[in-house]
XYZ file of C-alpha atoms in Angstrom:
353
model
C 9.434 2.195 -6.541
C 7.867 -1.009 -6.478
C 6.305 -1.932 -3.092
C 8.282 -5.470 -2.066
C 6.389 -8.941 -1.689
C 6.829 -10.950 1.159
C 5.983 -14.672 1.529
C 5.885 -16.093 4.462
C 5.431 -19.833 5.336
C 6.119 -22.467 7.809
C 5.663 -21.906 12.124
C 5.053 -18.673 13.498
C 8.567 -17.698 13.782
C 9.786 -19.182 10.640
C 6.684 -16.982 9.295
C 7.980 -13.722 11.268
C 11.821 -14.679 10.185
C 10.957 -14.349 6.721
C 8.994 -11.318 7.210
C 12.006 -9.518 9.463
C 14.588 -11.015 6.609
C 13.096 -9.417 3.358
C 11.495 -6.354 5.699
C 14.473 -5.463 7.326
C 15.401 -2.031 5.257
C 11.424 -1.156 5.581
C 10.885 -2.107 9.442
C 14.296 -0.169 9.850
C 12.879 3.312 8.113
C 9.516 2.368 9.626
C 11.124 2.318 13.199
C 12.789 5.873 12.389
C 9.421 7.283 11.431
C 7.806 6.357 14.064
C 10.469 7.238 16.664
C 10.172 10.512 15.123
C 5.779 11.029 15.782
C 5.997 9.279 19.132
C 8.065 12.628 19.691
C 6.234 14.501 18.291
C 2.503 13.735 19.034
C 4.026 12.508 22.581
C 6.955 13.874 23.769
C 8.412 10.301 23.935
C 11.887 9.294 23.078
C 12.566 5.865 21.926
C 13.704 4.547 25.466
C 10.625 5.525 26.828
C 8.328 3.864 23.678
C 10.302 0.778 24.335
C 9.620 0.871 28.355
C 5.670 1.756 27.504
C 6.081 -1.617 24.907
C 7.288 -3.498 27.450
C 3.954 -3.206 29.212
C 2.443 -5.817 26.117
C 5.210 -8.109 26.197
C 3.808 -10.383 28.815
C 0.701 -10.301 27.572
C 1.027 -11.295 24.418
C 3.307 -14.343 25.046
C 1.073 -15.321 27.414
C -2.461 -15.309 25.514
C -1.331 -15.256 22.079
C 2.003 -17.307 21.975
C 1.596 -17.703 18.114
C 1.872 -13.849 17.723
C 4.903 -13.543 20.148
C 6.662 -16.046 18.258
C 5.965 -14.673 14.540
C 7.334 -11.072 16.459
C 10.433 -12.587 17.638
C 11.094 -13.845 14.349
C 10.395 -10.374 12.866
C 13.062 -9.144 15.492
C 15.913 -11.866 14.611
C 15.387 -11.644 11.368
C 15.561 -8.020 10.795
C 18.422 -7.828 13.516
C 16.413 -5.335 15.793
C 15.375 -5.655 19.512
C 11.957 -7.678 20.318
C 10.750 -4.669 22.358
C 11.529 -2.598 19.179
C 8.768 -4.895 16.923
C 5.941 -4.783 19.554
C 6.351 -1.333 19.402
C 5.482 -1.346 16.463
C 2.349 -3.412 16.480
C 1.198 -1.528 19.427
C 2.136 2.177 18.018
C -1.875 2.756 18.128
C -2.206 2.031 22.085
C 1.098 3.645 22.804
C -0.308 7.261 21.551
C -3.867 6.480 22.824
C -4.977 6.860 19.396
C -2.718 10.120 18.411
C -1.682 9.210 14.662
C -3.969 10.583 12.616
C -3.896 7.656 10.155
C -7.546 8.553 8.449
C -9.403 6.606 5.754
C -12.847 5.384 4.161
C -14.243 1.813 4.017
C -17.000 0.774 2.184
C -18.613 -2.610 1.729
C -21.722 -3.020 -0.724
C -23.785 -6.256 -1.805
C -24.948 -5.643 -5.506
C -24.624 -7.268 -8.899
C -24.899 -10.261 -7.915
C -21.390 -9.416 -5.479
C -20.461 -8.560 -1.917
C -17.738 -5.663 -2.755
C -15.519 -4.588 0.110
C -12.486 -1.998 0.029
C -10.880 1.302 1.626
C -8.543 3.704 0.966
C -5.672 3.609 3.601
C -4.352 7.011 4.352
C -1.358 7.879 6.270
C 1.685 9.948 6.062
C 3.630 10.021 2.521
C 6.983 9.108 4.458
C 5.521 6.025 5.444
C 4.713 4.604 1.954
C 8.429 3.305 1.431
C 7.670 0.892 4.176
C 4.590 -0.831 3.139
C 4.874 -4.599 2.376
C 2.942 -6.671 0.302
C 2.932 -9.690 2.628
C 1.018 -13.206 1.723
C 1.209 -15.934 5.233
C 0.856 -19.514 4.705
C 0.229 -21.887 7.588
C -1.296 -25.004 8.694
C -5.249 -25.238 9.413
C -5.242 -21.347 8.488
C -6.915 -19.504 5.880
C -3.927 -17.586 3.576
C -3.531 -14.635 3.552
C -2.625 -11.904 1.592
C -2.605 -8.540 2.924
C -0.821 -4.882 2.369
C 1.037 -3.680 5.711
C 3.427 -1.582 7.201
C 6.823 -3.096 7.353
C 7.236 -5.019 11.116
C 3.321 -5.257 11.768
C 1.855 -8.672 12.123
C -1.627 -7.313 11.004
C -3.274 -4.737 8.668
C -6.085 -5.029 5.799
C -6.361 -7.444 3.256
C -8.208 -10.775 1.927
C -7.841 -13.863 3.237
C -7.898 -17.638 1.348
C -11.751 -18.209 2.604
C -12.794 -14.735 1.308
C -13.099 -12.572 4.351
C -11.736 -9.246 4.161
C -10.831 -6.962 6.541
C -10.395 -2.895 6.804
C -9.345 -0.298 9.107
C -10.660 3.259 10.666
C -8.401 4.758 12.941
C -10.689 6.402 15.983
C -9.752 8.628 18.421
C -11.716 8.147 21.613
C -10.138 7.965 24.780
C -9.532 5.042 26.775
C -6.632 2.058 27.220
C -7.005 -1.443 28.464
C -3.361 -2.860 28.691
C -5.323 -6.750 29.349
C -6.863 -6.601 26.176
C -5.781 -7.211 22.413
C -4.153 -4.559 20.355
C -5.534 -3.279 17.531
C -2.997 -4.776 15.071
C -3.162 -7.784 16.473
C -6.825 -7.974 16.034
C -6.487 -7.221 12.690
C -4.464 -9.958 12.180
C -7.065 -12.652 14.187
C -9.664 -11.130 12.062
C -7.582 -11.754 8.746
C -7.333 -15.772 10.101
C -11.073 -15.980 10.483
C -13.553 -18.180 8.361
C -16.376 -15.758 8.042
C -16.880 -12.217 8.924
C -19.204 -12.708 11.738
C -16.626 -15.505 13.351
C -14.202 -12.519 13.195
C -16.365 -10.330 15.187
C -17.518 -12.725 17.697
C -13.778 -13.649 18.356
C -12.621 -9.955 18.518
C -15.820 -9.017 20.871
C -14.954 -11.999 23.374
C -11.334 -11.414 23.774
C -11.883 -7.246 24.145
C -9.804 -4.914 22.663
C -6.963 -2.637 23.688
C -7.751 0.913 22.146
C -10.510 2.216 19.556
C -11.302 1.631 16.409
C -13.717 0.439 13.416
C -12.952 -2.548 11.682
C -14.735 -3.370 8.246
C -15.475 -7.495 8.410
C -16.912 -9.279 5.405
C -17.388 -12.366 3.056
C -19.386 -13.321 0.340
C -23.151 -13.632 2.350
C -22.617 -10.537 4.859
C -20.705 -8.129 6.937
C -20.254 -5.931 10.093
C -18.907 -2.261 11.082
C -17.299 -3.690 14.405
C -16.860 0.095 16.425
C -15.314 -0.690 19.832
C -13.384 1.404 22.582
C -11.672 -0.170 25.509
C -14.445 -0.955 27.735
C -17.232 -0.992 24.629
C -18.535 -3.285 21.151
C -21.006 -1.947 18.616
C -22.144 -3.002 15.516
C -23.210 -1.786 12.363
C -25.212 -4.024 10.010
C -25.300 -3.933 6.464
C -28.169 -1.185 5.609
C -31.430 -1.322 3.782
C -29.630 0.287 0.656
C -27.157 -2.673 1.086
C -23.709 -1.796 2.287
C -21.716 -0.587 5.533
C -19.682 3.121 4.758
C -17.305 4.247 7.648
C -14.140 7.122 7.951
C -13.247 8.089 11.214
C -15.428 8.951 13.778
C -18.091 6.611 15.615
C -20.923 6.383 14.350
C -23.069 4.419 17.089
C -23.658 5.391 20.757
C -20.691 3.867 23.353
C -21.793 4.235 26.857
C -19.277 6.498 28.967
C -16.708 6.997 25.868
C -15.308 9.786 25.527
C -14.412 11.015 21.586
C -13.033 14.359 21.107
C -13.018 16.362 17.699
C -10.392 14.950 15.400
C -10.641 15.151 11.640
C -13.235 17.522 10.349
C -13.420 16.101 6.898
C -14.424 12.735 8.391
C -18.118 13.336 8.199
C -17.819 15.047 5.178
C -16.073 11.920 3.456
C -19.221 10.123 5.161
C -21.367 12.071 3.575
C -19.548 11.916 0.115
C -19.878 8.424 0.143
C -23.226 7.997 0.893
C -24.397 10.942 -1.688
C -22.464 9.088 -4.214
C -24.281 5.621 -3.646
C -27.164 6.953 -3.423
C -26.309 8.493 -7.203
C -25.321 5.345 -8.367
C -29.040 3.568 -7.893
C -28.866 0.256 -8.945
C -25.898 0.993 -11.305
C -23.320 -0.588 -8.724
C -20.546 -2.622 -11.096
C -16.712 -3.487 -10.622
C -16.019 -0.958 -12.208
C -18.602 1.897 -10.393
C -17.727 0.264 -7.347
C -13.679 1.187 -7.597
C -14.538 4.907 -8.493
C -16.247 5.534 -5.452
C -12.960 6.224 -4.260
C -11.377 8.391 -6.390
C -14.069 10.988 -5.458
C -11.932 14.174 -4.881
C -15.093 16.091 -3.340
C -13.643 18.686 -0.461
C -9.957 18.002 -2.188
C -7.143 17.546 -0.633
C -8.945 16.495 2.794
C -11.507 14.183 0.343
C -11.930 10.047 -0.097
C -9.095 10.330 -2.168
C -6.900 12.188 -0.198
C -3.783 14.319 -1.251
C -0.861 15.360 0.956
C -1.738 18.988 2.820
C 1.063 20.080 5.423
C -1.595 21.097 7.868
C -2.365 17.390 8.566
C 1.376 16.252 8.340
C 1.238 15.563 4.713
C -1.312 12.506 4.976
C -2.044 11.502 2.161
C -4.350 7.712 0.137
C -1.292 5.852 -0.061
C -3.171 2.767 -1.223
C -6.778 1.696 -2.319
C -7.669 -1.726 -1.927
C -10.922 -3.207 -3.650
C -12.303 -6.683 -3.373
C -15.299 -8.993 -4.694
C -15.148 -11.456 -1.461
C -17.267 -14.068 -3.402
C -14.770 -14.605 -6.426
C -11.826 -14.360 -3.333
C -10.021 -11.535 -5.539
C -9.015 -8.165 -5.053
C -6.866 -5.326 -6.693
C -4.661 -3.163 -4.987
C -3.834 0.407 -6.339
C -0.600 2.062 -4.814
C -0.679 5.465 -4.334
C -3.709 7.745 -4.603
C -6.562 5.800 -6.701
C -6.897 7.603 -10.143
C -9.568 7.123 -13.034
C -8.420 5.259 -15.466
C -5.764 3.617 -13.208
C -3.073 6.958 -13.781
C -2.257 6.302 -10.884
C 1.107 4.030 -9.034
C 1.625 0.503 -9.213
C -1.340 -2.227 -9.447
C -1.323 -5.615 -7.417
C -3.901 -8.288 -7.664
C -4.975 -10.825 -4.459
C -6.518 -13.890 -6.093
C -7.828 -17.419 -4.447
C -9.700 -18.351 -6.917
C -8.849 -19.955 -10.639
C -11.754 -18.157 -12.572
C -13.121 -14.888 -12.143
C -16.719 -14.212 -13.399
C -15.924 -10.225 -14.418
């Protein structure tokens, strides 16, 4: 099935209304899921995710009006209940960081490009609600980004060439006053460089942990942060930034229990395979780095294993920041592009490779 394109222009809730219009069989499955884990992982039925949303609602209309409008427009236009959207965009500090949505980012400056891309790995259910979604607006960098159906924010390129991944962590700790995670992925994704990303996300604070891949065409940062904590990781001397899903830098009084064993292991994998590579980096090298099935099925390119709910790559994304392009691979990334469906981001007219 072909994942479904969204374009969304106009004020924030025309933006949202378009989004909740054209999403509204995805955010409906997408709700279902998700009402199911939040049982699951939390012993929480739907009332009570609603009542724990609630405790955003305020917030967000009051520091980030923009967002609360583009949500309400999700809401009317996909006929569901406002409380029911932010739900969704605050699933992550709902759970404390309980999904085990794991994946590997990787960005790498080398022939003569700044390359920047993850694979985005999540439960197989949950790939008939991902959106292809491109927002237009006024005084904004476009963008153009893969999410899941209802959320405002997610990973993806943006019209001045920043891109932006994700690494779920799972350290403890919950500040309700700060910005949720989705919601800083979408600031990020409206940024004009990577480093204006991180400053913006590092004075505001966020609500719950996580690592989020920022970078353009001249450099990049790991931006690790908790609830109370910011840390980041500059591009190394062999040239790039390679995260999964643990932290990787020291955070004064954070707490980070064991979570995914394979996540140091896909570390590891990535690094080993750079380090292979040499000076051999290309388009083309670059995209295979994550079709590595080393430690297979919990590997870079992950395949569905019932002992970790059937998580699964359910997209690779890949993009040269500098040419403002990237390719999307649905599904898990396979040599030779076997694999699902193939999308292309471009902002630019001519593309040097």
């Amino acid at each position: 099935m072909a994942i479904k394109q969204v374009i969304c222009s106009g004020t924030p809730y025309e933006i949202g209304h378009a989004h909740g219009v054209a999403g509204a069989p995805e955010i409906e499955r997408a709700l279902a899921f998700y009402a199911t884990l939040f049982m699951k992982h939390s012993k929480l039925d739907w009332p009570q995710v609603q009542e724990l949303a609630k405790d955003f609602e305020d917030l967000i209309k009051t520091r980030w009006p923009r967002y609360y409008e583009e949500l309400q427009g999700i809401a009317d236009g996909s006929k569901r209940e406002l409380v029911d959207i932010i739900a969704l965009n605050v699933r992550t500090e709902i759970v404390f960081g309980q999904f085990s949505d794991g994946c590997t980012s990787l960005y790498y400056q080398g022939d003569g490009h700044s390359y920047q891309g993850q694979n985005w790995d999540w439960s197989e259910q949950q790939a008939q609600n991902l959106l292809r979604v491109t927002i237009i607006q006024a005084a904004i960098p476009t963008i153009q980004m893969i999410t899941e159906a209802g959320l405002i924010g997610k990973i993806g390129l943006n019209s001045n060439g920043v891109g932006v991944c994700f690494n779920a962590i799972r350290a403890k700790g919950l500040d309700k006053s700060r910005l949720p995670v989705h919601l800083g992925l979408r600031m990020a994704l409206e940024s004009s460089s990577a480093m204006e990303a991180a400053n913006t996300l590092e004075r505001i604070g966020m609500a719950s942990p996580a690592h989020i891949l920022l970078g353009d065409a001249t450099t990049a940062v790991g931006l690790e942060f908790t609830s109370s904590t910011f840390a980041r990781i500059p591009i190394n001397r062999d040239g790039y930034i390679a995260h999964s899903n643990h932290l990787l830098l020291s955070h004064a009084n954070v707490c980070e229990p064991a979570w995914l064993d394979d996540s140091p292991i896909r570390l590891k994998t990535m690094e080993h395979n750079i380090a292979q590579l040499g000076a051999r980096l290309s388009w083309d090298t670059y995209r295979a780095l994550f079709e590595d099935e080393t430690d297979y099925p919990c590997s870079i390119n992950r395949a569905a294993d019932p002992k970790s709910d059937n998580t699964a790559t359910l997209f690779n994304i890949v993009m040269d920041l500098g040419e403002k392009y990237a390719e999307v691979r649905m599904g898990r990334p396979m040599a030779g592009d076997q694999g699902g469906e193939r999308l292309v981001f471009a902002f630019a007219e001519n593309r040097s490779f």
